[in-house]
Amino acid sequence: MTKKAIYPGSFDPVTFGHMDIITRASCIADELVIGVLNNRAKNPLFSLEERVSMIKEMTGDMPNVTVASFDGLLVEFMNEIGATLIVRGLRAVTDFEYELQIAQANHVQDSKIETIFLTTDPKYSYLSSTIVKEFASYGGNIANFVPECFIDRIYKKYQ
Ligand code: ADP
C-alpha cells in the first residue's frame, strides 16, 4: 500500500525551512500533499491562491508532491484524499508542546492517522514565516529566509 502524507501549514509565505521539510518528507512518503490551510482566524499576508501557487512554483519538479488547500478539520481532509500520515517540522522545544497536543488529538479523532516529526535543519531553526514578515515590513534583508523569486512579491505587500 502506498503511503500518502500531508504536510499542513499556513505557508504565509513559504520559507527555506518549509522547503527543507518538503524535500525531506518527499523522500519518506510515497506521495506528499502540501496542505495549505485556509485559516479564517488568521489574516494572512498572501491569499490562499497566492500561497498555493508559490508552493507549486517551488515543487513543480518533485514528481510525488502535489499542493492542495483545505479548511476545516485536517483529519476530515485527510480522509477525503486518503492520506494517513501528517508531517510536521520541529524547530525548538517551544514547538513541541503544541505539536504533541495536536498530534495526540488527531490520533484520538482517527486512530489510522499518525504524525511524524522532522527536526529542523539547524541552519533554519530560527526561521518562521512570522520572522520573514517582521523583517520585510521594515525593509530588512530576507534573502536568507525565502527563495529569491518571492522577495519582491513579499516587499510589495508592504508598499
Ligand atoms: P502553522 O500556521 O501551522 O504554524 P507554518 O506554515 O508556520 O504553519 O508551518 C508549517 C509547519 O512547518 C509546522 O510544522 C512548522 O513547525 C514547520 N516549520 C516552519 N518553519 C520551519 C523551519 N524553519 N524548520 C522546520 N520546520 C519548520
PDB file of C-alpha atoms and ligand atoms in Angstrom:
ATOM      1  CA  MET A   1       0.000   0.000   0.000  1.00  0.00           C
ATOM      2  CA  THR A   2       1.350   3.430  -0.853  1.00  0.00           C
ATOM      3  CA  LYS A   3       1.825   5.863   1.991  1.00  0.00           C
ATOM      4  CA  LYS A   4       0.238   9.234   1.377  1.00  0.00           C
ATOM      5  CA  ALA A   5       1.349  12.029   3.671  1.00  0.00           C
ATOM      6  CA  ILE A   6       0.196  15.573   4.178  1.00  0.00           C
ATOM      7  CA  TYR A   7       2.360  18.482   5.280  1.00  0.00           C
ATOM      8  CA  PRO A   8      -0.131  21.035   6.564  1.00  0.00           C
ATOM      9  CA  GLY A   9       0.564  24.670   7.342  1.00  0.00           C
ATOM     10  CA  SER A  10      -0.184  28.280   6.550  1.00  0.00           C
ATOM     11  CA  PHE A  11       2.972  28.839   4.465  1.00  0.00           C
ATOM     12  CA  ASP A  12       2.468  32.608   4.625  1.00  0.00           C
ATOM     13  CA  PRO A  13       4.952  32.800   2.927  1.00  0.00           C
ATOM     14  CA  VAL A  14       6.799  29.548   2.271  1.00  0.00           C
ATOM     15  CA  THR A  15      10.386  29.688   3.629  1.00  0.00           C
ATOM     16  CA  PHE A  16      13.611  27.753   3.187  1.00  0.00           C
ATOM     17  CA  GLY A  17      12.664  25.935   6.420  1.00  0.00           C
ATOM     18  CA  HIS A  18       9.418  24.707   4.861  1.00  0.00           C
ATOM     19  CA  MET A  19      11.220  23.756   1.638  1.00  0.00           C
ATOM     20  CA  ASP A  20      13.732  21.689   3.600  1.00  0.00           C
ATOM     21  CA  ILE A  21      10.902  19.754   5.281  1.00  0.00           C
ATOM     22  CA  ILE A  22       9.100  19.304   1.926  1.00  0.00           C
ATOM     23  CA  THR A  23      12.214  17.914   0.260  1.00  0.00           C
ATOM     24  CA  ARG A  24      12.967  15.525   3.102  1.00  0.00           C
ATOM     25  CA  ALA A  25       9.345  14.399   3.548  1.00  0.00           C
ATOM     26  CA  SER A  26       9.065  13.702  -0.179  1.00  0.00           C
ATOM     27  CA  CYS A  27      11.846  11.122   0.245  1.00  0.00           C
ATOM     28  CA  ILE A  28       9.958   9.380   3.056  1.00  0.00           C
ATOM     29  CA  ALA A  29       6.365   9.280   1.786  1.00  0.00           C
ATOM     30  CA  ASP A  30       5.288   7.713  -1.496  1.00  0.00           C
ATOM     31  CA  GLU A  31       3.031  10.700  -2.127  1.00  0.00           C
ATOM     32  CA  LEU A  32       3.218  14.044  -0.351  1.00  0.00           C
ATOM     33  CA  VAL A  33       0.426  16.610  -0.379  1.00  0.00           C
ATOM     34  CA  ILE A  34       1.256  20.105   0.815  1.00  0.00           C
ATOM     35  CA  GLY A  35      -1.952  21.183   2.549  1.00  0.00           C
ATOM     36  CA  VAL A  36      -2.296  24.951   2.589  1.00  0.00           C
ATOM     37  CA  LEU A  37      -4.601  25.960   5.384  1.00  0.00           C
ATOM     38  CA  ASN A  38      -7.359  28.458   4.770  1.00  0.00           C
ATOM     39  CA  ASN A  39      -7.450  29.637   8.358  1.00  0.00           C
ATOM     40  CA  ARG A  40     -10.254  32.136   8.817  1.00  0.00           C
ATOM     41  CA  ALA A  41      -8.958  33.071  12.254  1.00  0.00           C
ATOM     42  CA  LYS A  42      -5.706  34.396  10.777  1.00  0.00           C
ATOM     43  CA  ASN A  43      -5.405  37.363   8.470  1.00  0.00           C
ATOM     44  CA  PRO A  44      -2.746  36.167   6.036  1.00  0.00           C
ATOM     45  CA  LEU A  45      -0.337  38.375   4.091  1.00  0.00           C
ATOM     46  CA  PHE A  46      -0.811  36.219   0.983  1.00  0.00           C
ATOM     47  CA  SER A  47      -4.168  34.937  -0.232  1.00  0.00           C
ATOM     48  CA  LEU A  48      -4.805  31.218  -0.268  1.00  0.00           C
ATOM     49  CA  GLU A  49      -4.389  31.173  -4.072  1.00  0.00           C
ATOM     50  CA  GLU A  50      -1.075  33.033  -3.839  1.00  0.00           C
ATOM     51  CA  ARG A  51       0.259  30.656  -1.176  1.00  0.00           C
ATOM     52  CA  VAL A  52      -0.757  27.603  -3.198  1.00  0.00           C
ATOM     53  CA  SER A  53       0.820  28.929  -6.376  1.00  0.00           C
ATOM     54  CA  MET A  54       4.083  29.891  -4.610  1.00  0.00           C
ATOM     55  CA  ILE A  55       4.487  26.318  -3.336  1.00  0.00           C
ATOM     56  CA  LYS A  56       3.571  24.924  -6.766  1.00  0.00           C
ATOM     57  CA  GLU A  57       6.342  27.058  -8.284  1.00  0.00           C
ATOM     58  CA  MET A  58       8.825  25.537  -5.846  1.00  0.00           C
ATOM     59  CA  THR A  59       7.699  21.910  -6.119  1.00  0.00           C
ATOM     60  CA  GLY A  60       6.924  21.592  -9.840  1.00  0.00           C
ATOM     61  CA  ASP A  61       9.931  19.330 -10.368  1.00  0.00           C
ATOM     62  CA  MET A  62       9.101  16.994  -7.479  1.00  0.00           C
ATOM     63  CA  PRO A  63       7.136  14.128  -9.053  1.00  0.00           C
ATOM     64  CA  ASN A  64       5.462  12.813  -5.891  1.00  0.00           C
ATOM     65  CA  VAL A  65       4.491  16.223  -4.456  1.00  0.00           C
ATOM     66  CA  THR A  66       1.147  17.968  -5.007  1.00  0.00           C
ATOM     67  CA  VAL A  67      -0.333  21.108  -3.467  1.00  0.00           C
ATOM     68  CA  ALA A  68      -3.903  21.492  -2.227  1.00  0.00           C
ATOM     69  CA  SER A  69      -5.793  23.882   0.000  1.00  0.00           C
ATOM     70  CA  PHE A  70      -8.176  22.927   2.761  1.00  0.00           C
ATOM     71  CA  ASP A  71     -10.186  24.416   5.549  1.00  0.00           C
ATOM     72  CA  GLY A  72     -11.861  22.818   8.498  1.00  0.00           C
ATOM     73  CA  LEU A  73     -10.578  19.708  10.191  1.00  0.00           C
ATOM     74  CA  LEU A  74      -7.314  18.252   8.939  1.00  0.00           C
ATOM     75  CA  VAL A  75      -8.420  14.677   9.701  1.00  0.00           C
ATOM     76  CA  GLU A  76     -11.528  15.115   7.539  1.00  0.00           C
ATOM     77  CA  PHE A  77      -9.481  16.450   4.652  1.00  0.00           C
ATOM     78  CA  MET A  78      -7.086  13.517   5.066  1.00  0.00           C
ATOM     79  CA  ASN A  79      -9.964  11.066   4.838  1.00  0.00           C
ATOM     80  CA  GLU A  80     -11.161  12.770   1.649  1.00  0.00           C
ATOM     81  CA  ILE A  81      -7.773  12.415  -0.023  1.00  0.00           C
ATOM     82  CA  GLY A  82      -6.796   9.067   1.515  1.00  0.00           C
ATOM     83  CA  ALA A  83      -3.771  10.307   3.487  1.00  0.00           C
ATOM     84  CA  THR A  84      -2.746   8.674   6.773  1.00  0.00           C
ATOM     85  CA  LEU A  85       0.480  10.450   7.708  1.00  0.00           C
ATOM     86  CA  ILE A  86       0.901  14.013   8.934  1.00  0.00           C
ATOM     87  CA  VAL A  87       4.341  15.589   8.600  1.00  0.00           C
ATOM     88  CA  ARG A  88       5.289  18.459  10.882  1.00  0.00           C
ATOM     89  CA  GLY A  89       8.573  20.248  11.440  1.00  0.00           C
ATOM     90  CA  LEU A  90      10.052  20.806  14.875  1.00  0.00           C
ATOM     91  CA  ARG A  91      12.298  23.802  15.361  1.00  0.00           C
ATOM     92  CA  ALA A  92      12.718  24.012  19.115  1.00  0.00           C
ATOM     93  CA  VAL A  93      11.173  22.764  22.334  1.00  0.00           C
ATOM     94  CA  THR A  94       8.743  25.663  22.107  1.00  0.00           C
ATOM     95  CA  ASP A  95       7.141  23.948  19.069  1.00  0.00           C
ATOM     96  CA  PHE A  96       6.972  20.631  20.875  1.00  0.00           C
ATOM     97  CA  GLU A  97       4.218  21.143  23.436  1.00  0.00           C
ATOM     98  CA  TYR A  98       1.670  22.404  20.908  1.00  0.00           C
ATOM     99  CA  GLU A  99       2.630  19.846  18.278  1.00  0.00           C
ATOM    100  CA  LEU A 100       2.381  16.965  20.761  1.00  0.00           C
ATOM    101  CA  GLN A 101      -1.115  18.037  21.774  1.00  0.00           C
ATOM    102  CA  ILE A 102      -2.338  18.375  18.168  1.00  0.00           C
ATOM    103  CA  ALA A 103      -0.769  15.052  17.148  1.00  0.00           C
ATOM    104  CA  GLN A 104      -2.434  13.249  20.037  1.00  0.00           C
ATOM    105  CA  ALA A 105      -5.786  14.928  19.386  1.00  0.00           C
ATOM    106  CA  ASN A 106      -5.663  13.944  15.710  1.00  0.00           C
ATOM    107  CA  HIS A 107      -4.810  10.353  16.612  1.00  0.00           C
ATOM    108  CA  VAL A 108      -7.761  10.235  19.015  1.00  0.00           C
ATOM    109  CA  GLN A 109     -10.042  11.558  16.258  1.00  0.00           C
ATOM    110  CA  ASP A 110      -8.867   8.876  13.868  1.00  0.00           C
ATOM    111  CA  SER A 111      -6.553   6.081  15.003  1.00  0.00           C
ATOM    112  CA  LYS A 112      -5.325   5.407  11.420  1.00  0.00           C
ATOM    113  CA  ILE A 113      -3.628   8.787  11.453  1.00  0.00           C
ATOM    114  CA  GLU A 114      -0.022   9.107  12.605  1.00  0.00           C
ATOM    115  CA  THR A 115       2.117  12.229  12.864  1.00  0.00           C
ATOM    116  CA  ILE A 116       5.790  12.167  12.054  1.00  0.00           C
ATOM    117  CA  PHE A 117       8.095  14.981  13.101  1.00  0.00           C
ATOM    118  CA  LEU A 118      11.145  16.044  11.170  1.00  0.00           C
ATOM    119  CA  THR A 119      13.629  18.056  13.163  1.00  0.00           C
ATOM    120  CA  THR A 120      14.690  21.262  11.518  1.00  0.00           C
ATOM    121  CA  ASP A 121      17.995  21.609   9.789  1.00  0.00           C
ATOM    122  CA  PRO A 122      19.895  23.684  12.402  1.00  0.00           C
ATOM    123  CA  LYS A 123      20.534  26.380   9.816  1.00  0.00           C
ATOM    124  CA  TYR A 124      16.801  27.094   9.709  1.00  0.00           C
ATOM    125  CA  SER A 125      15.905  26.606  13.346  1.00  0.00           C
ATOM    126  CA  TYR A 126      15.259  30.344  13.884  1.00  0.00           C
ATOM    127  CA  LEU A 127      13.235  30.704  10.703  1.00  0.00           C
ATOM    128  CA  SER A 128       9.467  31.204  10.589  1.00  0.00           C
ATOM    129  CA  SER A 129       7.023  32.955   8.281  1.00  0.00           C
ATOM    130  CA  THR A 130       6.499  35.468  11.098  1.00  0.00           C
ATOM    131  CA  ILE A 131      10.214  36.376  11.107  1.00  0.00           C
ATOM    132  CA  VAL A 132      10.111  36.862   7.321  1.00  0.00           C
ATOM    133  CA  LYS A 133       7.138  39.228   7.612  1.00  0.00           C
ATOM    134  CA  GLU A 134       8.673  41.120  10.510  1.00  0.00           C
ATOM    135  CA  PHE A 135      11.917  41.766   8.591  1.00  0.00           C
ATOM    136  CA  ALA A 136      10.173  42.523   5.296  1.00  0.00           C
ATOM    137  CA  SER A 137       7.824  45.019   6.930  1.00  0.00           C
ATOM    138  CA  TYR A 138      10.874  47.096   7.923  1.00  0.00           C
ATOM    139  CA  GLY A 139      12.610  46.642   4.553  1.00  0.00           C
ATOM    140  CA  GLY A 140      15.130  44.194   6.038  1.00  0.00           C
ATOM    141  CA  ASN A 141      17.120  41.616   4.105  1.00  0.00           C
ATOM    142  CA  ILE A 142      15.124  38.408   3.635  1.00  0.00           C
ATOM    143  CA  ALA A 143      17.399  36.723   1.087  1.00  0.00           C
ATOM    144  CA  ASN A 144      18.455  34.091   3.608  1.00  0.00           C
ATOM    145  CA  PHE A 145      14.854  33.298   4.521  1.00  0.00           C
ATOM    146  CA  VAL A 146      12.885  32.745   1.306  1.00  0.00           C
ATOM    147  CA  PRO A 147      13.545  31.719  -2.320  1.00  0.00           C
ATOM    148  CA  GLU A 148      14.768  34.650  -4.413  1.00  0.00           C
ATOM    149  CA  CYS A 149      11.724  34.640  -6.704  1.00  0.00           C
ATOM    150  CA  PHE A 150       9.469  35.603  -3.771  1.00  0.00           C
ATOM    151  CA  ILE A 151      11.470  38.507  -2.362  1.00  0.00           C
ATOM    152  CA  ASP A 152       9.890  41.258  -4.472  1.00  0.00           C
ATOM    153  CA  ARG A 153       6.413  39.807  -4.039  1.00  0.00           C
ATOM    154  CA  ILE A 154       6.832  39.940  -0.268  1.00  0.00           C
ATOM    155  CA  TYR A 155       8.189  43.525  -0.217  1.00  0.00           C
ATOM    156  CA  LYS A 156       5.319  44.635  -2.479  1.00  0.00           C
ATOM    157  CA  LYS A 157       2.824  43.631   0.206  1.00  0.00           C
ATOM    158  CA  TYR A 158       4.272  46.320   2.451  1.00  0.00           C
ATOM    159  CA  GLN A 159       4.357  49.153  -0.113  1.00  0.00           C
TER     160      GLN A 159
HETATM  161  P1  ADP B   1       1.315  26.929  11.108  1.00  0.00           P
HETATM  162  O1  ADP B   1       0.498  28.006  10.503  1.00  0.00           O
HETATM  163  O2  ADP B   1       0.617  25.620  11.308  1.00  0.00           O
HETATM  164  O3  ADP B   1       2.180  27.359  12.265  1.00  0.00           O
HETATM  165  P2  ADP B   1       3.553  27.158   9.350  1.00  0.00           P
HETATM  166  O4  ADP B   1       3.238  27.465   7.947  1.00  0.00           O
HETATM  167  O5  ADP B   1       4.172  28.245  10.168  1.00  0.00           O
HETATM  168  O6  ADP B   1       2.296  26.531  10.000  1.00  0.00           O
HETATM  169  O7  ADP B   1       4.483  25.887   9.438  1.00  0.00           O
HETATM  170  C1  ADP B   1       4.058  24.642   8.971  1.00  0.00           C
HETATM  171  C2  ADP B   1       4.962  23.558   9.509  1.00  0.00           C
HETATM  172  O8  ADP B   1       6.291  23.810   9.118  1.00  0.00           O
HETATM  173  C3  ADP B   1       4.998  23.412  11.024  1.00  0.00           C
HETATM  174  O9  ADP B   1       5.115  22.036  11.325  1.00  0.00           O
HETATM  175  C4  ADP B   1       6.254  24.119  11.412  1.00  0.00           C
HETATM  176  O10 ADP B   1       6.786  23.606  12.618  1.00  0.00           O
HETATM  177  C5  ADP B   1       7.132  23.775  10.244  1.00  0.00           C
HETATM  178  N1  ADP B   1       8.195  24.759  10.067  1.00  0.00           N
HETATM  179  C6  ADP B   1       8.073  26.082   9.908  1.00  0.00           C
HETATM  180  N2  ADP B   1       9.282  26.680   9.797  1.00  0.00           N
HETATM  181  C7  ADP B   1      10.202  25.679   9.892  1.00  0.00           C
HETATM  182  C8  ADP B   1      11.636  25.640   9.894  1.00  0.00           C
HETATM  183  N3  ADP B   1      12.359  26.747   9.796  1.00  0.00           N
HETATM  184  N4  ADP B   1      12.218  24.429  10.022  1.00  0.00           N
HETATM  185  C9  ADP B   1      11.480  23.309  10.158  1.00  0.00           C
HETATM  186  N5  ADP B   1      10.147  23.288  10.191  1.00  0.00           N
HETATM  187  C10 ADP B   1       9.507  24.448  10.063  1.00  0.00           C
END
